[in-house]
Amino acid sequence: MAINFYEKGELSSGFHGWRVVATIRGKRYQKYFSLNPPNTRVPQKLWHQYQETRARYYDARYMARSAAVQYLDFINKEHPRTRPHRGVGFQGITLGMGTGRRTAQEVCYFSVNKRGAATKFYIDEKVALSQAWEQAVSHWGEIYEIRQKDVAEKLKLIPSPAQFKALRKQLNDHEGHDLPPSVLHHVYAEQRSQLNKKKAREDTGGRLNGDEFLTMYANLEREVSEYRK
């Protein structure tokens, strides 16, 4: 956005007054506010004030529109420089893989990026995929001053384990890494738990209810299966 004032005689076109220019999503907008009054009955001083007010109004209007567009793009589009298979559908959060905060073992994480400084939210034995996502999105909303209703919508968009699987393939096949399948172990933990509970519910004919009972049954089944090996 820019607002420029041109004195009389400054431009070869003869125009003098204000020119307001803005570029929004690659489209250029501009308006001219001439100091030539529409007729001699309008006092020059009044016309000057009127045109200056209009110019500043349109400059502020373009700025507000640009800010709104930038905000909507930020929360709805990935940054054009987002590397392959890192994006989550909007800007400020990316997927990652690397050593964890407690051990040298490689795990998956969400990275909230702000001015080159990343805060990582690891998915490990203590923090499940959905929990790490909730922490990351909450932090994202805070540091970027995102509206609460938009944060609430993003909380529902938990990336799937398959997205991390695709990232591992990208890193190993195209970026020179050698990440083992175990890097995905904790990412799939919730999915495994849901499958085990479903199996437990089917095996007991629905006689067991509640997550705690189903989890207990699934754990016992797994222990018995491992003991028989």
mmCIF file with all atom_site columns, N, CA, C and O in Angstrom, residues 156-199:
data_model
loop_
_atom_site.group_PDB
_atom_site.id
_atom_site.type_symbol
_atom_site.label_atom_id
_atom_site.label_alt_id
_atom_site.label_comp_id
_atom_site.label_asym_id
_atom_site.label_entity_id
_atom_site.label_seq_id
_atom_site.pdbx_PDB_ins_code
_atom_site.Cartn_x
_atom_site.Cartn_y
_atom_site.Cartn_z
_atom_site.occupancy
_atom_site.B_iso_or_equiv
_atom_site.pdbx_formal_charge
_atom_site.auth_seq_id
_atom_site.auth_comp_id
_atom_site.auth_asym_id
_atom_site.auth_atom_id
_atom_site.pdbx_PDB_model_num
ATOM 1   N N  . LYS A 1 156 ? -9.537  -29.765 15.031 1.00 0.00 ? 156 LYS A N  1
ATOM 2   C CA . LYS A 1 156 ? -10.251 -30.928 14.501 1.00 0.00 ? 156 LYS A CA 1
ATOM 3   C C  . LYS A 1 156 ? -9.475  -31.616 13.374 1.00 0.00 ? 156 LYS A C  1
ATOM 4   O O  . LYS A 1 156 ? -9.762  -32.764 13.040 1.00 0.00 ? 156 LYS A O  1
ATOM 5   N N  . LEU A 1 157 ? -8.513  -30.918 12.787 1.00 0.00 ? 157 LEU A N  1
ATOM 6   C CA . LEU A 1 157 ? -7.827  -31.418 11.586 1.00 0.00 ? 157 LEU A CA 1
ATOM 7   C C  . LEU A 1 157 ? -6.530  -32.144 11.941 1.00 0.00 ? 157 LEU A C  1
ATOM 8   O O  . LEU A 1 157 ? -5.440  -31.778 11.474 1.00 0.00 ? 157 LEU A O  1
ATOM 9   N N  . ILE A 1 158 ? -6.638  -33.166 12.758 1.00 0.00 ? 158 ILE A N  1
ATOM 10  C CA . ILE A 1 158 ? -5.448  -33.910 13.193 1.00 0.00 ? 158 ILE A CA 1
ATOM 11  C C  . ILE A 1 158 ? -4.835  -34.657 12.003 1.00 0.00 ? 158 ILE A C  1
ATOM 12  O O  . ILE A 1 158 ? -5.515  -35.448 11.355 1.00 0.00 ? 158 ILE A O  1
ATOM 13  N N  . PRO A 1 159 ? -3.571  -34.401 11.697 1.00 0.00 ? 159 PRO A N  1
ATOM 14  C CA . PRO A 1 159 ? -2.924  -35.128 10.593 1.00 0.00 ? 159 PRO A CA 1
ATOM 15  C C  . PRO A 1 159 ? -2.946  -36.632 10.859 1.00 0.00 ? 159 PRO A C  1
ATOM 16  O O  . PRO A 1 159 ? -2.843  -37.080 12.003 1.00 0.00 ? 159 PRO A O  1
ATOM 17  N N  . SER A 1 160 ? -3.069  -37.419 9.819  1.00 0.00 ? 160 SER A N  1
ATOM 18  C CA . SER A 1 160 ? -3.129  -38.871 9.962  1.00 0.00 ? 160 SER A CA 1
ATOM 19  C C  . SER A 1 160 ? -1.722  -39.451 10.043 1.00 0.00 ? 160 SER A C  1
ATOM 20  O O  . SER A 1 160 ? -0.753  -38.842 9.580  1.00 0.00 ? 160 SER A O  1
ATOM 21  N N  . PRO A 1 161 ? -1.588  -40.641 10.624 1.00 0.00 ? 161 PRO A N  1
ATOM 22  C CA . PRO A 1 161 ? -0.282  -41.317 10.629 1.00 0.00 ? 161 PRO A CA 1
ATOM 23  C C  . PRO A 1 161 ? 0.276   -41.499 9.221  1.00 0.00 ? 161 PRO A C  1
ATOM 24  O O  . PRO A 1 161 ? 1.492   -41.489 9.027  1.00 0.00 ? 161 PRO A O  1
ATOM 25  N N  . ALA A 1 162 ? -0.622  -41.646 8.244  1.00 0.00 ? 162 ALA A N  1
ATOM 26  C CA . ALA A 1 162 ? -0.182  -41.834 6.862  1.00 0.00 ? 162 ALA A CA 1
ATOM 27  C C  . ALA A 1 162 ? 0.619   -40.641 6.354  1.00 0.00 ? 162 ALA A C  1
ATOM 28  O O  . ALA A 1 162 ? 1.503   -40.792 5.495  1.00 0.00 ? 162 ALA A O  1
ATOM 29  N N  . GLN A 1 163 ? 0.349   -39.443 6.878  1.00 0.00 ? 163 GLN A N  1
ATOM 30  C CA . GLN A 1 163 ? 1.105   -38.268 6.452  1.00 0.00 ? 163 GLN A CA 1
ATOM 31  C C  . GLN A 1 163 ? 2.549   -38.344 6.934  1.00 0.00 ? 163 GLN A C  1
ATOM 32  O O  . GLN A 1 163 ? 3.473   -37.944 6.221  1.00 0.00 ? 163 GLN A O  1
ATOM 33  N N  . PHE A 1 164 ? 2.734   -38.869 8.134  1.00 0.00 ? 164 PHE A N  1
ATOM 34  C CA . PHE A 1 164 ? 4.099   -39.064 8.636  1.00 0.00 ? 164 PHE A CA 1
ATOM 35  C C  . PHE A 1 164 ? 4.797   -40.198 7.878  1.00 0.00 ? 164 PHE A C  1
ATOM 36  O O  . PHE A 1 164 ? 5.999   -40.142 7.637  1.00 0.00 ? 164 PHE A O  1
ATOM 37  N N  . LYS A 1 165 ? 4.032   -41.193 7.512  1.00 0.00 ? 165 LYS A N  1
ATOM 38  C CA . LYS A 1 165 ? 4.591   -42.292 6.714  1.00 0.00 ? 165 LYS A CA 1
ATOM 39  C C  . LYS A 1 165 ? 5.109   -41.759 5.377  1.00 0.00 ? 165 LYS A C  1
ATOM 40  O O  . LYS A 1 165 ? 6.197   -42.147 4.911  1.00 0.00 ? 165 LYS A O  1
ATOM 41  N N  . ALA A 1 166 ? 4.331   -40.874 4.759  1.00 0.00 ? 166 ALA A N  1
ATOM 42  C CA . ALA A 1 166 ? 4.742   -40.278 3.487  1.00 0.00 ? 166 ALA A CA 1
ATOM 43  C C  . ALA A 1 166 ? 5.971   -39.393 3.667  1.00 0.00 ? 166 ALA A C  1
ATOM 44  O O  . ALA A 1 166 ? 6.849   -39.346 2.799  1.00 0.00 ? 166 ALA A O  1
ATOM 45  N N  . LEU A 1 167 ? 6.050   -38.706 4.811  1.00 0.00 ? 167 LEU A N  1
ATOM 46  C CA . LEU A 1 167 ? 7.221   -37.875 5.086  1.00 0.00 ? 167 LEU A CA 1
ATOM 47  C C  . LEU A 1 167 ? 8.472   -38.740 5.246  1.00 0.00 ? 167 LEU A C  1
ATOM 48  O O  . LEU A 1 167 ? 9.541   -38.390 4.732  1.00 0.00 ? 167 LEU A O  1
ATOM 49  N N  . ARG A 1 168 ? 8.336   -39.854 5.951  1.00 0.00 ? 168 ARG A N  1
ATOM 50  C CA . ARG A 1 168 ? 9.492   -40.755 6.102  1.00 0.00 ? 168 ARG A CA 1
ATOM 51  C C  . ARG A 1 168 ? 9.981   -41.232 4.742  1.00 0.00 ? 168 ARG A C  1
ATOM 52  O O  . ARG A 1 168 ? 11.192  -41.269 4.471  1.00 0.00 ? 168 ARG A O  1
ATOM 53  N N  . LYS A 1 169 ? 9.061   -41.583 3.873  1.00 0.00 ? 169 LYS A N  1
ATOM 54  C CA . LYS A 1 169 ? 9.431   -42.040 2.530  1.00 0.00 ? 169 LYS A CA 1
ATOM 55  C C  . LYS A 1 169 ? 10.141  -40.927 1.764  1.00 0.00 ? 169 LYS A C  1
ATOM 56  O O  . LYS A 1 169 ? 11.143  -41.158 1.080  1.00 0.00 ? 169 LYS A O  1
ATOM 57  N N  . GLN A 1 170 ? 9.636   -39.708 1.888  1.00 0.00 ? 170 GLN A N  1
ATOM 58  C CA . GLN A 1 170 ? 10.254  -38.558 1.238  1.00 0.00 ? 170 GLN A CA 1
ATOM 59  C C  . GLN A 1 170 ? 11.682  -38.354 1.747  1.00 0.00 ? 170 GLN A C  1
ATOM 60  O O  . GLN A 1 170 ? 12.617  -38.161 0.957  1.00 0.00 ? 170 GLN A O  1
ATOM 61  N N  . LEU A 1 171 ? 11.851  -38.402 3.046  1.00 0.00 ? 171 LEU A N  1
ATOM 62  C CA . LEU A 1 171 ? 13.169  -38.182 3.642  1.00 0.00 ? 171 LEU A CA 1
ATOM 63  C C  . LEU A 1 171 ? 14.156  -39.270 3.245  1.00 0.00 ? 171 LEU A C  1
ATOM 64  O O  . LEU A 1 171 ? 15.322  -38.985 2.932  1.00 0.00 ? 171 LEU A O  1
ATOM 65  N N  . ASN A 1 172 ? 13.699  -40.512 3.263  1.00 0.00 ? 172 ASN A N  1
ATOM 66  C CA . ASN A 1 172 ? 14.595  -41.630 2.937  1.00 0.00 ? 172 ASN A CA 1
ATOM 67  C C  . ASN A 1 172 ? 14.897  -41.723 1.442  1.00 0.00 ? 172 ASN A C  1
ATOM 68  O O  . ASN A 1 172 ? 16.044  -41.968 1.045  1.00 0.00 ? 172 ASN A O  1
ATOM 69  N N  . ASP A 1 173 ? 13.884  -41.525 0.618  1.00 0.00 ? 173 ASP A N  1
ATOM 70  C CA . ASP A 1 173 ? 14.053  -41.721 -0.828 1.00 0.00 ? 173 ASP A CA 1
ATOM 71  C C  . ASP A 1 173 ? 14.656  -40.524 -1.546 1.00 0.00 ? 173 ASP A C  1
ATOM 72  O O  . ASP A 1 173 ? 15.321  -40.690 -2.573 1.00 0.00 ? 173 ASP A O  1
ATOM 73  N N  . HIS A 1 174 ? 14.422  -39.315 -1.005 1.00 0.00 ? 174 HIS A N  1
ATOM 74  C CA . HIS A 1 174 ? 14.821  -38.132 -1.765 1.00 0.00 ? 174 HIS A CA 1
ATOM 75  C C  . HIS A 1 174 ? 15.724  -37.153 -1.015 1.00 0.00 ? 174 HIS A C  1
ATOM 76  O O  . HIS A 1 174 ? 16.248  -36.221 -1.631 1.00 0.00 ? 174 HIS A O  1
ATOM 77  N N  . GLU A 1 175 ? 15.894  -37.335 0.284  1.00 0.00 ? 175 GLU A N  1
ATOM 78  C CA . GLU A 1 175 ? 16.665  -36.348 1.038  1.00 0.00 ? 175 GLU A CA 1
ATOM 79  C C  . GLU A 1 175 ? 17.820  -36.951 1.824  1.00 0.00 ? 175 GLU A C  1
ATOM 80  O O  . GLU A 1 175 ? 18.352  -36.323 2.747  1.00 0.00 ? 175 GLU A O  1
ATOM 81  N N  . GLY A 1 176 ? 18.185  -38.183 1.476  1.00 0.00 ? 176 GLY A N  1
ATOM 82  C CA . GLY A 1 176 ? 19.397  -38.775 2.036  1.00 0.00 ? 176 GLY A CA 1
ATOM 83  C C  . GLY A 1 176 ? 19.333  -39.267 3.465  1.00 0.00 ? 176 GLY A C  1
ATOM 84  O O  . GLY A 1 176 ? 20.371  -39.499 4.098  1.00 0.00 ? 176 GLY A O  1
ATOM 85  N N  . HIS A 1 177 ? 18.146  -39.460 4.001  1.00 0.00 ? 177 HIS A N  1
ATOM 86  C CA . HIS A 1 177 ? 18.008  -39.961 5.370  1.00 0.00 ? 177 HIS A CA 1
ATOM 87  C C  . HIS A 1 177 ? 17.866  -41.482 5.368  1.00 0.00 ? 177 HIS A C  1
ATOM 88  O O  . HIS A 1 177 ? 17.630  -42.107 4.328  1.00 0.00 ? 177 HIS A O  1
ATOM 89  N N  . ASP A 1 178 ? 17.993  -42.057 6.546  1.00 0.00 ? 178 ASP A N  1
ATOM 90  C CA . ASP A 1 178 ? 17.820  -43.499 6.706  1.00 0.00 ? 178 ASP A CA 1
ATOM 91  C C  . ASP A 1 178 ? 17.015  -43.755 7.975  1.00 0.00 ? 178 ASP A C  1
ATOM 92  O O  . ASP A 1 178 ? 17.484  -44.366 8.930  1.00 0.00 ? 178 ASP A O  1
ATOM 93  N N  . LEU A 1 179 ? 15.804  -43.261 7.976  1.00 0.00 ? 179 LEU A N  1
ATOM 94  C CA . LEU A 1 179 ? 14.937  -43.370 9.151  1.00 0.00 ? 179 LEU A CA 1
ATOM 95  C C  . LEU A 1 179 ? 14.280  -44.745 9.194  1.00 0.00 ? 179 LEU A C  1
ATOM 96  O O  . LEU A 1 179 ? 13.656  -45.173 8.227  1.00 0.00 ? 179 LEU A O  1
ATOM 97  N N  . PRO A 1 180 ? 14.392  -45.459 10.305 1.00 0.00 ? 180 PRO A N  1
ATOM 98  C CA . PRO A 1 180 ? 13.809  -46.800 10.414 1.00 0.00 ? 180 PRO A CA 1
ATOM 99  C C  . PRO A 1 180 ? 12.298  -46.739 10.574 1.00 0.00 ? 180 PRO A C  1
ATOM 100 O O  . PRO A 1 180 ? 11.738  -45.688 10.945 1.00 0.00 ? 180 PRO A O  1
ATOM 101 N N  . PRO A 1 181 ? 11.596  -47.834 10.321 1.00 0.00 ? 181 PRO A N  1
ATOM 102 C CA . PRO A 1 181 ? 10.140  -47.868 10.505 1.00 0.00 ? 181 PRO A CA 1
ATOM 103 C C  . PRO A 1 181 ? 9.720   -47.518 11.935 1.00 0.00 ? 181 PRO A C  1
ATOM 104 O O  . PRO A 1 181 ? 8.618   -47.004 12.146 1.00 0.00 ? 181 PRO A O  1
ATOM 105 N N  . SER A 1 182 ? 10.606  -47.774 12.905 1.00 0.00 ? 182 SER A N  1
ATOM 106 C CA . SER A 1 182 ? 10.274  -47.512 14.303 1.00 0.00 ? 182 SER A CA 1
ATOM 107 C C  . SER A 1 182 ? 10.006  -46.037 14.587 1.00 0.00 ? 182 SER A C  1
ATOM 108 O O  . SER A 1 182 ? 9.392   -45.697 15.605 1.00 0.00 ? 182 SER A O  1
ATOM 109 N N  . VAL A 1 183 ? 10.448  -45.142 13.684 1.00 0.00 ? 183 VAL A N  1
ATOM 110 C CA . VAL A 1 183 ? 10.199  -43.726 13.887 1.00 0.00 ? 183 VAL A CA 1
ATOM 111 C C  . VAL A 1 183 ? 8.698   -43.421 13.885 1.00 0.00 ? 183 VAL A C  1
ATOM 112 O O  . VAL A 1 183 ? 8.248   -42.409 14.432 1.00 0.00 ? 183 VAL A O  1
ATOM 113 N N  . LEU A 1 184 ? 7.917   -44.310 13.296 1.00 0.00 ? 184 LEU A N  1
ATOM 114 C CA . LEU A 1 184 ? 6.466   -44.124 13.196 1.00 0.00 ? 184 LEU A CA 1
ATOM 115 C C  . LEU A 1 184 ? 5.691   -44.808 14.325 1.00 0.00 ? 184 LEU A C  1
ATOM 116 O O  . LEU A 1 184 ? 4.470   -44.699 14.381 1.00 0.00 ? 184 LEU A O  1
ATOM 117 N N  . HIS A 1 185 ? 6.407   -45.499 15.214 1.00 0.00 ? 185 HIS A N  1
ATOM 118 C CA . HIS A 1 185 ? 5.742   -46.328 16.233 1.00 0.00 ? 185 HIS A CA 1
ATOM 119 C C  . HIS A 1 185 ? 4.716   -45.539 17.049 1.00 0.00 ? 185 HIS A C  1
ATOM 120 O O  . HIS A 1 185 ? 3.554   -45.946 17.169 1.00 0.00 ? 185 HIS A O  1
ATOM 121 N N  . HIS A 1 186 ? 5.118   -44.420 17.613 1.00 0.00 ? 186 HIS A N  1
ATOM 122 C CA . HIS A 1 186 ? 4.224   -43.673 18.499 1.00 0.00 ? 186 HIS A CA 1
ATOM 123 C C  . HIS A 1 186 ? 3.112   -42.955 17.726 1.00 0.00 ? 186 HIS A C  1
ATOM 124 O O  . HIS A 1 186 ? 2.038   -42.708 18.276 1.00 0.00 ? 186 HIS A O  1
ATOM 125 N N  . VAL A 1 187 ? 3.374   -42.650 16.462 1.00 0.00 ? 187 VAL A N  1
ATOM 126 C CA . VAL A 1 187 ? 2.354   -41.996 15.640 1.00 0.00 ? 187 VAL A CA 1
ATOM 127 C C  . VAL A 1 187 ? 1.142   -42.900 15.454 1.00 0.00 ? 187 VAL A C  1
ATOM 128 O O  . VAL A 1 187 ? 0.001   -42.432 15.391 1.00 0.00 ? 187 VAL A O  1
ATOM 129 N N  . TYR A 1 188 ? 1.386   -44.202 15.384 1.00 0.00 ? 188 TYR A N  1
ATOM 130 C CA . TYR A 1 188 ? 0.307   -45.171 15.161 1.00 0.00 ? 188 TYR A CA 1
ATOM 131 C C  . TYR A 1 188 ? -0.289  -45.698 16.465 1.00 0.00 ? 188 TYR A C  1
ATOM 132 O O  . TYR A 1 188 ? -1.192  -46.540 16.434 1.00 0.00 ? 188 TYR A O  1
ATOM 133 N N  . ALA A 1 189 ? 0.188   -45.239 17.617 1.00 0.00 ? 189 ALA A N  1
ATOM 134 C CA . ALA A 1 189 ? -0.240  -45.790 18.905 1.00 0.00 ? 189 ALA A CA 1
ATOM 135 C C  . ALA A 1 189 ? -1.751  -45.674 19.108 1.00 0.00 ? 189 ALA A C  1
ATOM 136 O O  . ALA A 1 189 ? -2.409  -46.636 19.520 1.00 0.00 ? 189 ALA A O  1
ATOM 137 N N  . GLU A 1 190 ? -2.312  -44.509 18.838 1.00 0.00 ? 190 GLU A N  1
ATOM 138 C CA . GLU A 1 190 ? -3.753  -44.326 19.047 1.00 0.00 ? 190 GLU A CA 1
ATOM 139 C C  . GLU A 1 190 ? -4.560  -45.195 18.090 1.00 0.00 ? 190 GLU A C  1
ATOM 140 O O  . GLU A 1 190 ? -5.595  -45.753 18.481 1.00 0.00 ? 190 GLU A O  1
ATOM 141 N N  . GLN A 1 191 ? -4.095  -45.312 16.871 1.00 0.00 ? 191 GLN A N  1
ATOM 142 C CA . GLN A 1 191 ? -4.784  -46.154 15.899 1.00 0.00 ? 191 GLN A CA 1
ATOM 143 C C  . GLN A 1 191 ? -4.757  -47.606 16.334 1.00 0.00 ? 191 GLN A C  1
ATOM 144 O O  . GLN A 1 191 ? -5.779  -48.311 16.242 1.00 0.00 ? 191 GLN A O  1
ATOM 145 N N  . ARG A 1 192 ? -3.605  -48.060 16.823 1.00 0.00 ? 192 ARG A N  1
ATOM 146 C CA . ARG A 1 192 ? -3.504  -49.440 17.319 1.00 0.00 ? 192 ARG A CA 1
ATOM 147 C C  . ARG A 1 192 ? -4.432  -49.660 18.501 1.00 0.00 ? 192 ARG A C  1
ATOM 148 O O  . ARG A 1 192 ? -5.091  -50.702 18.615 1.00 0.00 ? 192 ARG A O  1
ATOM 149 N N  . SER A 1 193 ? -4.491  -48.671 19.378 1.00 0.00 ? 193 SER A N  1
ATOM 150 C CA . SER A 1 193 ? -5.348  -48.774 20.560 1.00 0.00 ? 193 SER A CA 1
ATOM 151 C C  . SER A 1 193 ? -6.816  -48.905 20.163 1.00 0.00 ? 193 SER A C  1
ATOM 152 O O  . SER A 1 193 ? -7.560  -49.735 20.722 1.00 0.00 ? 193 SER A O  1
ATOM 153 N N  . GLN A 1 194 ? -7.251  -48.096 19.193 1.00 0.00 ? 194 GLN A N  1
ATOM 154 C CA . GLN A 1 194 ? -8.635  -48.167 18.737 1.00 0.00 ? 194 GLN A CA 1
ATOM 155 C C  . GLN A 1 194 ? -8.950  -49.518 18.097 1.00 0.00 ? 194 GLN A C  1
ATOM 156 O O  . GLN A 1 194 ? -10.028 -50.093 18.322 1.00 0.00 ? 194 GLN A O  1
ATOM 157 N N  . LEU A 1 195 ? -8.011  -50.036 17.340 1.00 0.00 ? 195 LEU A N  1
ATOM 158 C CA . LEU A 1 195 ? -8.209  -51.347 16.708 1.00 0.00 ? 195 LEU A CA 1
ATOM 159 C C  . LEU A 1 195 ? -8.277  -52.450 17.756 1.00 0.00 ? 195 LEU A C  1
ATOM 160 O O  . LEU A 1 195 ? -9.092  -53.380 17.653 1.00 0.00 ? 195 LEU A O  1
ATOM 161 N N  . ASN A 1 196 ? -7.430  -52.360 18.772 1.00 0.00 ? 196 ASN A N  1
ATOM 162 C CA . ASN A 1 196 ? -7.432  -53.361 19.837 1.00 0.00 ? 196 ASN A CA 1
ATOM 163 C C  . ASN A 1 196 ? -8.745  -53.327 20.623 1.00 0.00 ? 196 ASN A C  1
ATOM 164 O O  . ASN A 1 196 ? -9.287  -54.381 20.995 1.00 0.00 ? 196 ASN A O  1
ATOM 165 N N  . LYS A 1 197 ? -9.245  -52.127 20.875 1.00 0.00 ? 197 LYS A N  1
ATOM 166 C CA . LYS A 1 197 ? -10.508 -51.992 21.598 1.00 0.00 ? 197 LYS A CA 1
ATOM 167 C C  . LYS A 1 197 ? -11.667 -52.550 20.774 1.00 0.00 ? 197 LYS A C  1
ATOM 168 O O  . LYS A 1 197 ? -12.574 -53.202 21.315 1.00 0.00 ? 197 LYS A O  1
ATOM 169 N N  . LYS A 1 198 ? -11.612 -52.290 19.471 1.00 0.00 ? 198 LYS A N  1
ATOM 170 C CA . LYS A 1 198 ? -12.662 -52.814 18.587 1.00 0.00 ? 198 LYS A CA 1
ATOM 171 C C  . LYS A 1 198 ? -12.647 -54.335 18.586 1.00 0.00 ? 198 LYS A C  1
ATOM 172 O O  . LYS A 1 198 ? -13.694 -54.985 18.666 1.00 0.00 ? 198 LYS A O  1
ATOM 173 N N  . LYS A 1 199 ? -11.443 -54.904 18.522 1.00 0.00 ? 199 LYS A N  1
ATOM 174 C CA . LYS A 1 199 ? -11.311 -56.358 18.535 1.00 0.00 ? 199 LYS A CA 1
ATOM 175 C C  . LYS A 1 199 ? -11.792 -56.930 19.869 1.00 0.00 ? 199 LYS A C  1
ATOM 176 O O  . LYS A 1 199 ? -12.474 -57.955 19.924 1.00 0.00 ? 199 LYS A O  1
#
